């Protein structure tokens, strides 16, 4: 699906700009006019993390005139394996500031706008307004749906990407252009799907691990982030055939790219003919931090890491179970725990390993998976089982800072 250029060309390029962008200018498809469009473009990048890092760096180098950065977090040592816009000396500093400085070092001709806050329903319109295109580098489902809906209502197309371990995906969701004032744009986007056309419902809570729980190969971020910039440049300048109505799937282990067709869903809750989502919704509850069963099981059966420490010191009838995976156990652990991964509870093989005369205490990395397992255990008759709120992350932060975190 080809889409007309999103941006009108700027009046001029300066001599400095012509020198800097000469390798673009001599590509006939880009030329002076394409580079002037990039100069006039305003692109918002959500997140200065795994995908945002390469995206920001290449957008800056390409000469996108105004780049917005939405990011509230600070640089952590565990980010540096993949978030290459930040360096060692940035640890502990706001990511948005660190990213801004890197962008300005790459290309001082770019104007950087920092939005140093967490994106939410109250600020999303004000932040998005005025941008031609959004590059979404978020890592959680609640924010993804919010970005999709807000971009659609404001008529802004966006480039989406997602990464996990060795697998990446990318697409361009341009359904919002049907809300454009420009009839040519409305016509071009007549069949463009949105994220909800492809994923009408978020995955059940706890089913899809995040990169923080499951890991990600650092260089995968560059593969997907650079595809996002590639598509952004095409959309801004009207070049080629962008990933509108197509989903790119990348497998780094097989080194295979596949492209699937994604159709607009005429019954889509957001961009369909009888839309039911007509304004921003409560995305946290739509996506659910934990499932209802897990939340019920955890209510009144959650202990703190301090309580756990006391139990481990004072009692000898505690059976502490770590439901994470072996690779996580190899990084850090709570002393005295037994590793029984969540999968063994799902297939039932874990139950025979549990003593019936001891107090069973479950923990995982942050408390989400252990709450899911707690629901299974309670269903199997372990009514006094509990789980540890905050998991091993809280243990390392509050009880034993000598251990590494991840
Ligand atoms: Zn849709």
Coordinates of N, CA, C and O in Angstrom, one line a residue, residues 94-235:
X94 N 18.7 10.5 33.9 CA 17.4 10.3 33.1 C 17.7 9.9 31.7 O 18.6 10.5 31.0
X95 N 17.1 8.9 31.2 CA 17.3 8.4 29.8 C 17.0 9.5 28.8 O 17.7 9.6 27.8
X96 N 15.9 10.3 29.1 CA 15.6 11.3 28.1 C 16.7 12.3 27.9 O 17.0 12.7 26.7
X97 N 17.4 12.7 28.9 CA 18.4 13.7 28.9 C 19.7 13.0 28.2 O 20.3 13.6 27.3
X98 N 20.0 11.8 28.6 CA 21.1 11.1 28.0 C 20.9 10.9 26.5 O 21.8 11.2 25.7
X99 N 19.6 10.6 26.1 CA 19.3 10.4 24.7 C 19.4 11.7 23.9 O 19.9 11.8 22.8
X100 N 18.9 12.8 24.6 CA 19.0 14.1 23.9 C 20.4 14.5 23.6 O 20.8 14.9 22.5
X101 N 21.3 14.3 24.6 CA 22.7 14.6 24.4 C 23.3 13.8 23.3 O 24.1 14.3 22.5
X102 N 23.0 12.5 23.2 CA 23.6 11.7 22.1 C 23.1 12.1 20.8 O 23.8 12.2 19.8
X103 N 21.8 12.5 20.7 CA 21.2 12.9 19.4 C 21.9 14.2 19.0 O 22.3 14.4 17.8
X104 N 22.1 15.1 19.9 CA 22.7 16.4 19.6 C 24.2 16.2 19.2 O 24.7 17.0 18.4
X105 N 24.8 15.2 19.7 CA 26.2 14.9 19.3 C 26.3 14.3 17.9 O 27.2 14.6 17.1
X106 N 25.3 13.5 17.6 CA 25.2 12.9 16.2 C 24.9 14.0 15.2 O 25.5 14.0 14.1
X107 N 23.9 14.8 15.5 CA 23.5 15.8 14.6 C 23.0 17.1 15.3 O 21.8 17.1 15.7
X108 N 23.8 18.1 15.4 CA 23.4 19.3 16.1 C 22.3 20.1 15.4 O 21.8 21.1 15.9
X109 N 22.0 19.7 14.1 CA 21.0 20.5 13.4 C 19.6 20.0 13.7 O 18.6 20.6 13.3
X110 N 19.5 19.0 14.5 CA 18.2 18.4 14.9 C 17.7 19.1 16.1 O 18.4 19.4 17.1
X111 N 16.4 19.5 16.1 CA 15.8 20.0 17.3 C 15.2 18.9 18.1 O 14.4 18.1 17.6
X112 N 15.6 18.8 19.4 CA 15.1 17.7 20.3 C 14.1 18.2 21.3 O 14.4 19.2 21.9
X113 N 13.0 17.6 21.4 CA 12.0 18.0 22.4 C 11.8 16.8 23.4 O 11.6 15.7 23.0
X114 N 12.1 17.1 24.7 CA 12.1 16.1 25.7 C 10.7 16.1 26.4 O 10.3 17.1 26.9
X115 N 10.1 14.9 26.4 CA 8.8 14.7 27.2 C 9.2 13.8 28.3 O 9.1 12.5 28.2
X116 N 9.7 14.3 29.5 CA 10.3 13.4 30.5 C 9.2 12.9 31.5 O 9.4 12.9 32.7
X117 N 8.2 12.3 30.9 CA 7.1 11.8 31.8 C 6.6 10.5 31.3 O 6.8 10.1 30.1
X118 N 5.9 9.8 32.2 CA 5.3 8.5 31.8 C 4.0 8.8 31.0 O 3.2 9.6 31.4
X119 N 3.9 8.2 29.8 CA 2.8 8.4 29.0 C 1.5 7.9 29.6 O 1.5 6.7 30.1
X120 N 0.5 8.7 29.8 CA -0.8 8.2 30.3 C -2.0 8.9 29.6 O -1.8 9.8 28.8
X121 N -3.2 8.5 30.0 CA -4.4 9.0 29.3 C -4.5 10.5 29.5 O -5.0 11.2 28.6
X122 N -3.9 11.1 30.5 CA -4.0 12.5 30.8 C -3.1 13.4 29.9 O -3.4 14.5 29.7
X123 N -1.9 12.8 29.5 CA -1.0 13.6 28.8 C -0.8 13.2 27.3 O -0.1 13.8 26.6
X124 N -1.3 12.0 27.0 CA -1.0 11.4 25.7 C -1.4 12.3 24.5 O -0.6 12.5 23.5
X125 N -2.6 13.0 24.6 CA -3.0 13.8 23.4 C -2.0 15.0 23.3 O -1.6 15.4 22.2
X126 N -1.7 15.7 24.5 CA -0.9 16.9 24.5 C 0.5 16.5 23.9 O 1.1 17.3 23.2
X127 N 1.0 15.4 24.3 CA 2.3 15.0 23.8 C 2.3 14.6 22.3 O 3.2 15.1 21.6
X128 N 1.3 13.9 21.9 CA 1.3 13.5 20.5 C 1.0 14.6 19.5 O 1.5 14.6 18.3
X129 N 0.2 15.6 19.9 CA -0.3 16.6 19.0 C 0.9 17.3 18.3 O 1.9 17.7 19.0
X130 N 0.8 17.5 17.0 CA 1.8 18.3 16.3 C 2.8 17.4 15.6 O 3.6 17.9 14.8
X131 N 2.9 16.1 16.0 CA 3.9 15.3 15.3 C 3.3 14.7 14.1 O 2.1 14.4 14.0
X132 N 4.2 14.4 13.1 CA 3.7 13.9 11.8 C 3.6 12.3 11.9 O 2.9 11.7 11.2
X133 N 4.5 11.8 12.7 CA 4.6 10.3 12.8 C 5.2 9.9 14.1 O 5.9 10.7 14.8
X134 N 4.8 8.7 14.6 CA 5.3 8.2 15.9 C 6.0 6.9 15.7 O 5.6 6.1 14.8
X135 N 7.1 6.8 16.4 CA 7.8 5.5 16.4 C 7.6 4.9 17.8 O 8.1 5.5 18.7
X136 N 7.0 3.8 17.8 CA 6.6 3.2 19.1 C 7.6 2.2 19.5 O 7.8 1.1 18.9
X137 N 8.3 2.5 20.6 CA 9.3 1.5 21.2 C 8.9 1.1 22.5 O 9.8 0.7 23.4
X138 N 7.6 1.0 22.8 CA 7.2 0.6 24.2 C 7.3 -0.9 24.3 O 7.3 -1.7 23.3
X139 N 7.3 -1.4 25.6 CA 7.5 -2.8 25.8 C 6.4 -3.4 26.6 O 6.5 -4.5 27.1
X140 N 5.2 -2.7 26.7 CA 4.1 -3.4 27.4 C 2.8 -3.1 26.7 O 2.7 -2.2 25.9
X141 N 1.9 -4.0 26.9 CA 0.6 -4.0 26.1 C -0.3 -2.9 26.4 O -0.9 -2.3 25.5
X142 N -0.3 -2.4 27.7 CA -1.2 -1.3 28.1 C -0.8 -0.1 27.3 O -1.7 0.6 26.7
X143 N 0.5 0.2 27.2 CA 0.9 1.4 26.5 C 0.7 1.2 25.0 O 0.3 2.2 24.3
X144 N 0.9 0.0 24.5 CA 0.8 -0.2 23.1 C -0.7 0.1 22.6 O -0.9 0.7 21.6
X145 N -1.6 -0.4 23.4 CA -3.0 -0.1 23.0 C -3.3 1.4 23.1 O -4.1 2.0 22.3
X146 N -2.8 2.0 24.2 CA -3.0 3.5 24.3 C -2.4 4.3 23.2 O -3.1 5.2 22.6
X147 N -1.2 3.9 22.8 CA -0.6 4.6 21.6 C -1.4 4.4 20.4 O -1.7 5.3 19.6
X148 N -1.9 3.2 20.2 CA -2.7 2.9 19.0 C -3.9 3.7 18.9 O -4.3 4.3 17.9
X149 N -4.6 3.7 20.1 CA -5.9 4.4 20.1 C -5.7 5.9 20.0 O -6.4 6.6 19.2
X150 N -4.8 6.5 20.7 CA -4.6 8.0 20.7 C -4.1 8.4 19.3 O -4.5 9.4 18.8
X151 N -3.2 7.6 18.7 CA -2.7 8.0 17.4 C -3.8 7.9 16.4 O -3.9 8.8 15.5
X152 N -4.7 7.0 16.5 CA -5.8 6.9 15.6 C -6.7 8.1 15.7 O -7.1 8.7 14.8
X153 N -7.1 8.4 17.0 CA -8.0 9.5 17.2 C -7.4 10.8 16.7 O -8.1 11.7 16.2
X154 N -6.1 11.0 16.8 CA -5.4 12.2 16.4 C -5.1 12.2 14.9 O -4.6 13.2 14.3
X155 N -5.2 11.0 14.2 CA -4.9 10.9 12.8 C -3.5 10.9 12.5 O -3.0 11.3 11.4
X156 N -2.7 10.3 13.5 CA -1.2 10.2 13.2 C -0.9 8.7 13.0 O -1.2 7.9 13.8
X157 N -0.2 8.4 11.9 CA 0.3 7.1 11.7 C 1.5 6.8 12.6 O 2.2 7.7 13.0
X158 N 1.7 5.5 12.8 CA 2.9 5.1 13.6 C 3.5 3.8 13.2 O 2.9 3.0 12.6
X159 N 4.8 3.8 13.5 CA 5.6 2.6 13.2 C 5.8 1.8 14.5 O 6.3 2.3 15.5
X160 N 5.4 0.6 14.4 CA 5.3 -0.3 15.6 C 6.4 -1.3 15.5 O 6.8 -1.8 14.4
X161 N 7.0 -1.7 16.7 CA 8.0 -2.8 16.7 C 7.9 -3.5 18.0 O 7.5 -3.0 19.0
X162 N 8.3 -4.8 18.0 CA 8.4 -5.5 19.2 C 9.5 -6.6 19.1 O 9.8 -7.1 18.0
X163 N 10.1 -6.8 20.3 CA 11.2 -7.7 20.3 C 11.1 -8.7 21.5 O 10.6 -8.3 22.6
X164 N 11.6 -9.9 21.4 CA 11.7 -10.8 22.5 C 12.7 -11.9 22.1 O 12.6 -12.6 21.1
X165 N 13.7 -12.0 23.0 CA 14.8 -13.0 22.7 C 15.4 -12.9 21.4 O 16.3 -12.1 21.1
X166 N 15.1 -13.8 20.4 CA 15.6 -13.7 19.1 C 14.6 -13.3 18.0 O 14.9 -13.4 16.8
X167 N 13.4 -13.0 18.4 CA 12.3 -12.7 17.5 C 11.9 -11.2 17.5 O 11.7 -10.7 18.6
X168 N 11.7 -10.7 16.4 CA 11.2 -9.3 16.3 C 10.1 -9.2 15.3 O 9.9 -10.0 14.4
X169 N 9.3 -8.1 15.4 CA 8.2 -7.8 14.5 C 8.1 -6.3 14.3 O 8.5 -5.6 15.2
X170 N 7.6 -6.0 13.1 CA 7.4 -4.5 12.8 C 6.3 -4.4 11.9 O 6.0 -5.3 11.1
X171 N 5.6 -3.2 12.0 CA 4.5 -2.9 11.1 C 4.3 -1.4 11.1 O 4.8 -0.7 12.0
X172 N 3.5 -0.9 10.2 CA 3.1 0.5 10.2 C 1.6 0.5 10.3 O 0.9 -0.1 9.5
X173 N 1.1 1.2 11.4 CA -0.4 1.3 11.6 C -0.8 2.7 11.2 O -0.5 3.7 11.8
X174 N -1.5 2.8 10.0 CA -1.8 4.1 9.5 C -3.3 4.3 9.4 O -3.8 5.2 8.6
X175 N -4.1 3.5 10.1 CA -5.6 3.7 10.1 C -6.0 5.1 10.4 O -7.0 5.7 10.0
X176 N -5.2 5.8 11.3 CA -5.4 7.1 11.7 C -5.5 8.1 10.6 O -6.2 9.2 10.7
X177 N -4.9 7.8 9.4 CA -4.9 8.7 8.3 C -6.3 8.8 7.7 O -6.6 9.8 7.0
X178 N -7.2 7.9 8.1 CA -8.6 8.0 7.6 C -9.3 9.2 8.4 O -10.4 9.6 8.0
X179 N -8.7 9.6 9.5 CA -9.2 10.8 10.2 C -8.5 12.1 9.7 O -8.7 13.2 10.3
X180 N -7.7 12.0 8.7 CA -7.0 13.2 8.2 C -7.9 14.2 7.5 O -9.0 13.8 7.0
X181 N -7.5 15.5 7.5 CA -8.3 16.5 6.8 C -8.1 16.4 5.3 O -8.9 16.9 4.5
X182 N -7.0 15.7 4.9 CA -6.7 15.6 3.5 C -7.4 14.4 2.8 O -7.1 13.3 3.1
X183 N -8.3 14.7 1.8 CA -9.0 13.6 1.2 C -8.1 12.6 0.5 O -8.4 11.4 0.4
X184 N -7.0 13.1 -0.1 CA -6.0 12.2 -0.7 C -5.5 11.2 0.3 O -5.4 10.0 0.0
X185 N -5.1 11.7 1.5 CA -4.6 10.8 2.5 C -5.7 9.8 3.0 O -5.4 8.6 3.2
X186 N -6.9 10.3 3.1 CA -8.0 9.4 3.6 C -8.2 8.3 2.6 O -8.4 7.1 3.0
X187 N -8.1 8.6 1.3 CA -8.3 7.6 0.3 C -7.2 6.6 0.3 O -7.4 5.4 0.2
X188 N -5.9 7.1 0.5 CA -4.7 6.2 0.5 C -4.8 5.2 1.6 O -4.3 4.1 1.5
X189 N -5.4 5.6 2.7 CA -5.4 4.8 3.9 C -6.7 4.0 4.1 O -7.0 3.5 5.2
X190 N -7.5 4.0 3.0 CA -8.8 3.4 3.1 C -8.8 1.9 3.7 O -9.7 1.6 4.4
X191 N -7.8 1.2 3.3 CA -7.7 -0.2 3.8 C -6.6 -0.4 4.8 O -6.2 -1.6 5.1
X192 N -6.0 0.6 5.4 CA -4.9 0.5 6.4 C -5.5 0.0 7.7 O -6.4 0.5 8.2
X193 N -4.9 -1.1 8.2 CA -5.3 -1.6 9.5 C -4.7 -0.8 10.7 O -3.8 -0.1 10.5
X194 N -5.3 -1.0 11.9 CA -4.6 -0.5 13.1 C -4.1 -1.8 13.9 O -4.4 -2.9 13.5
X195 N -3.5 -1.5 15.0 CA -3.0 -2.6 15.9 C -4.1 -3.5 16.4 O -3.9 -4.7 16.5
X196 N -5.2 -2.9 16.7 CA -6.4 -3.7 17.2 C -6.9 -4.6 16.1 O -7.6 -5.6 16.4
X197 N -6.8 -4.2 14.8 CA -7.3 -5.1 13.7 C -6.5 -6.4 13.8 O -7.0 -7.5 13.5
X198 N -5.2 -6.3 14.1 CA -4.3 -7.5 14.2 C -4.5 -8.2 15.6 O -4.5 -9.4 15.6
X199 N -4.5 -7.4 16.6 CA -4.6 -8.0 18.0 C -5.8 -7.3 18.7 O -5.6 -6.4 19.5
X200 N -7.0 -7.8 18.5 CA -8.2 -7.2 19.1 C -8.1 -7.3 20.6 O -8.7 -6.4 21.3
X201 N -7.5 -8.4 21.2 CA -7.5 -8.5 22.6 C -6.0 -8.7 23.0 O -5.2 -9.3 22.3
X202 N -5.7 -8.1 24.2 CA -4.3 -8.4 24.7 C -4.2 -9.8 25.1 O -5.2 -10.5 25.4
X203 N -3.0 -10.4 25.1 CA -2.8 -11.7 25.6 C -3.2 -11.8 27.1 O -3.2 -10.8 27.8
X204 N -3.6 -13.0 27.5 CA -4.0 -13.2 28.9 C -2.8 -12.8 29.8 O -1.6 -13.1 29.4
X205 N -3.0 -12.1 30.9 CA -1.9 -11.6 31.8 C -1.1 -12.8 32.2 O -1.6 -13.9 32.5
X206 N 0.2 -12.6 32.2 CA 1.1 -13.7 32.6 C 1.5 -14.7 31.5 O 2.4 -15.5 31.7
X207 N 0.8 -14.6 30.4 CA 1.1 -15.6 29.3 C 2.3 -15.1 28.4 O 3.1 -16.0 28.0
X208 N 2.4 -13.8 28.2 CA 3.5 -13.4 27.4 C 4.6 -12.7 28.3 O 4.3 -11.6 28.9
X209 N 5.7 -13.3 28.5 CA 6.7 -12.7 29.3 C 7.3 -11.4 28.7 O 7.4 -11.3 27.4
X210 N 7.7 -10.4 29.5 CA 8.3 -9.2 29.0 C 9.8 -9.5 28.8 O 10.3 -10.6 29.2
X211 N 10.5 -8.6 28.1 CA 12.0 -8.8 27.9 C 12.7 -8.8 29.3 O 13.7 -9.5 29.4
X212 N 12.1 -8.1 30.3 CA 12.7 -8.1 31.6 C 12.6 -9.5 32.2 O 13.5 -9.9 33.0
X213 N 11.6 -10.2 31.9 CA 11.4 -11.6 32.4 C 12.1 -12.6 31.5 O 12.6 -13.7 32.0
X214 N 12.0 -12.4 30.2 CA 12.4 -13.5 29.2 C 13.7 -13.2 28.5 O 14.3 -14.1 27.9
X215 N 14.2 -11.9 28.6 CA 15.5 -11.6 27.9 C 15.3 -11.2 26.5 O 14.3 -11.4 25.9
X216 N 16.3 -10.5 26.0 CA 16.4 -10.1 24.6 C 17.8 -10.0 24.1 O 18.7 -9.5 24.9
X217 N 18.1 -10.5 22.9 CA 19.4 -10.4 22.3 C 19.6 -8.9 22.0 O 18.8 -8.3 21.3
X218 N 20.7 -8.3 22.5 CA 20.9 -6.9 22.4 C 20.8 -6.4 20.9 O 20.1 -5.5 20.6
X219 N 21.5 -7.1 20.0 CA 21.5 -6.6 18.6 C 20.2 -6.8 17.9 O 20.0 -6.1 16.9
X220 N 19.3 -7.6 18.4 CA 18.0 -7.6 17.8 C 17.3 -6.3 17.8 O 16.5 -5.9 16.9
X221 N 17.6 -5.5 18.9 CA 17.0 -4.1 18.9 C 17.4 -3.3 17.7 O 16.6 -2.5 17.2
X222 N 18.7 -3.4 17.3 CA 19.1 -2.7 16.1 C 18.4 -3.1 14.9 O 18.1 -2.3 14.0
X223 N 18.2 -4.5 14.8 CA 17.6 -5.0 13.6 C 16.2 -4.4 13.4 O 15.8 -4.0 12.4
X224 N 15.4 -4.5 14.5 CA 14.0 -4.0 14.5 C 13.9 -2.5 14.5 O 13.2 -1.9 13.7
X225 N 14.8 -1.8 15.4 CA 14.7 -0.4 15.4 C 15.1 0.3 14.1 O 14.5 1.3 13.7
X226 N 16.0 -0.4 13.4 CA 16.4 0.2 12.1 C 15.4 0.0 11.0 O 15.2 0.8 10.1
X227 N 14.6 -1.1 11.1 CA 13.5 -1.3 10.2 C 12.4 -0.2 10.5 O 11.9 0.4 9.6
X228 N 12.2 0.1 11.8 CA 11.3 1.2 12.1 C 11.7 2.5 11.5 O 10.8 3.2 11.0
X229 N 13.0 2.8 11.6 CA 13.4 4.1 11.0 C 13.3 4.0 9.4 O 12.9 5.0 8.8
X230 N 13.6 2.9 8.9 CA 13.5 2.7 7.4 C 12.0 3.0 7.0 O 11.8 3.8 6.0
X231 N 11.1 2.5 7.7 CA 9.7 2.7 7.4 C 9.3 4.2 7.7 O 8.4 4.7 7.0
X232 N 9.8 4.7 8.8 CA 9.5 6.1 9.1 C 10.0 7.0 7.9 O 9.2 7.9 7.5
X233 N 11.2 6.8 7.4 CA 11.7 7.7 6.3 C 10.8 7.5 5.1 O 10.5 8.5 4.4
X234 N 10.4 6.3 4.8 CA 9.5 6.1 3.7 C 8.2 6.8 3.8 O 7.7 7.4 2.9
X235 N 7.6 6.7 5.0 CA 6.3 7.4 5.2 C 6.5 8.9 5.1 O 5.6 9.6 4.6

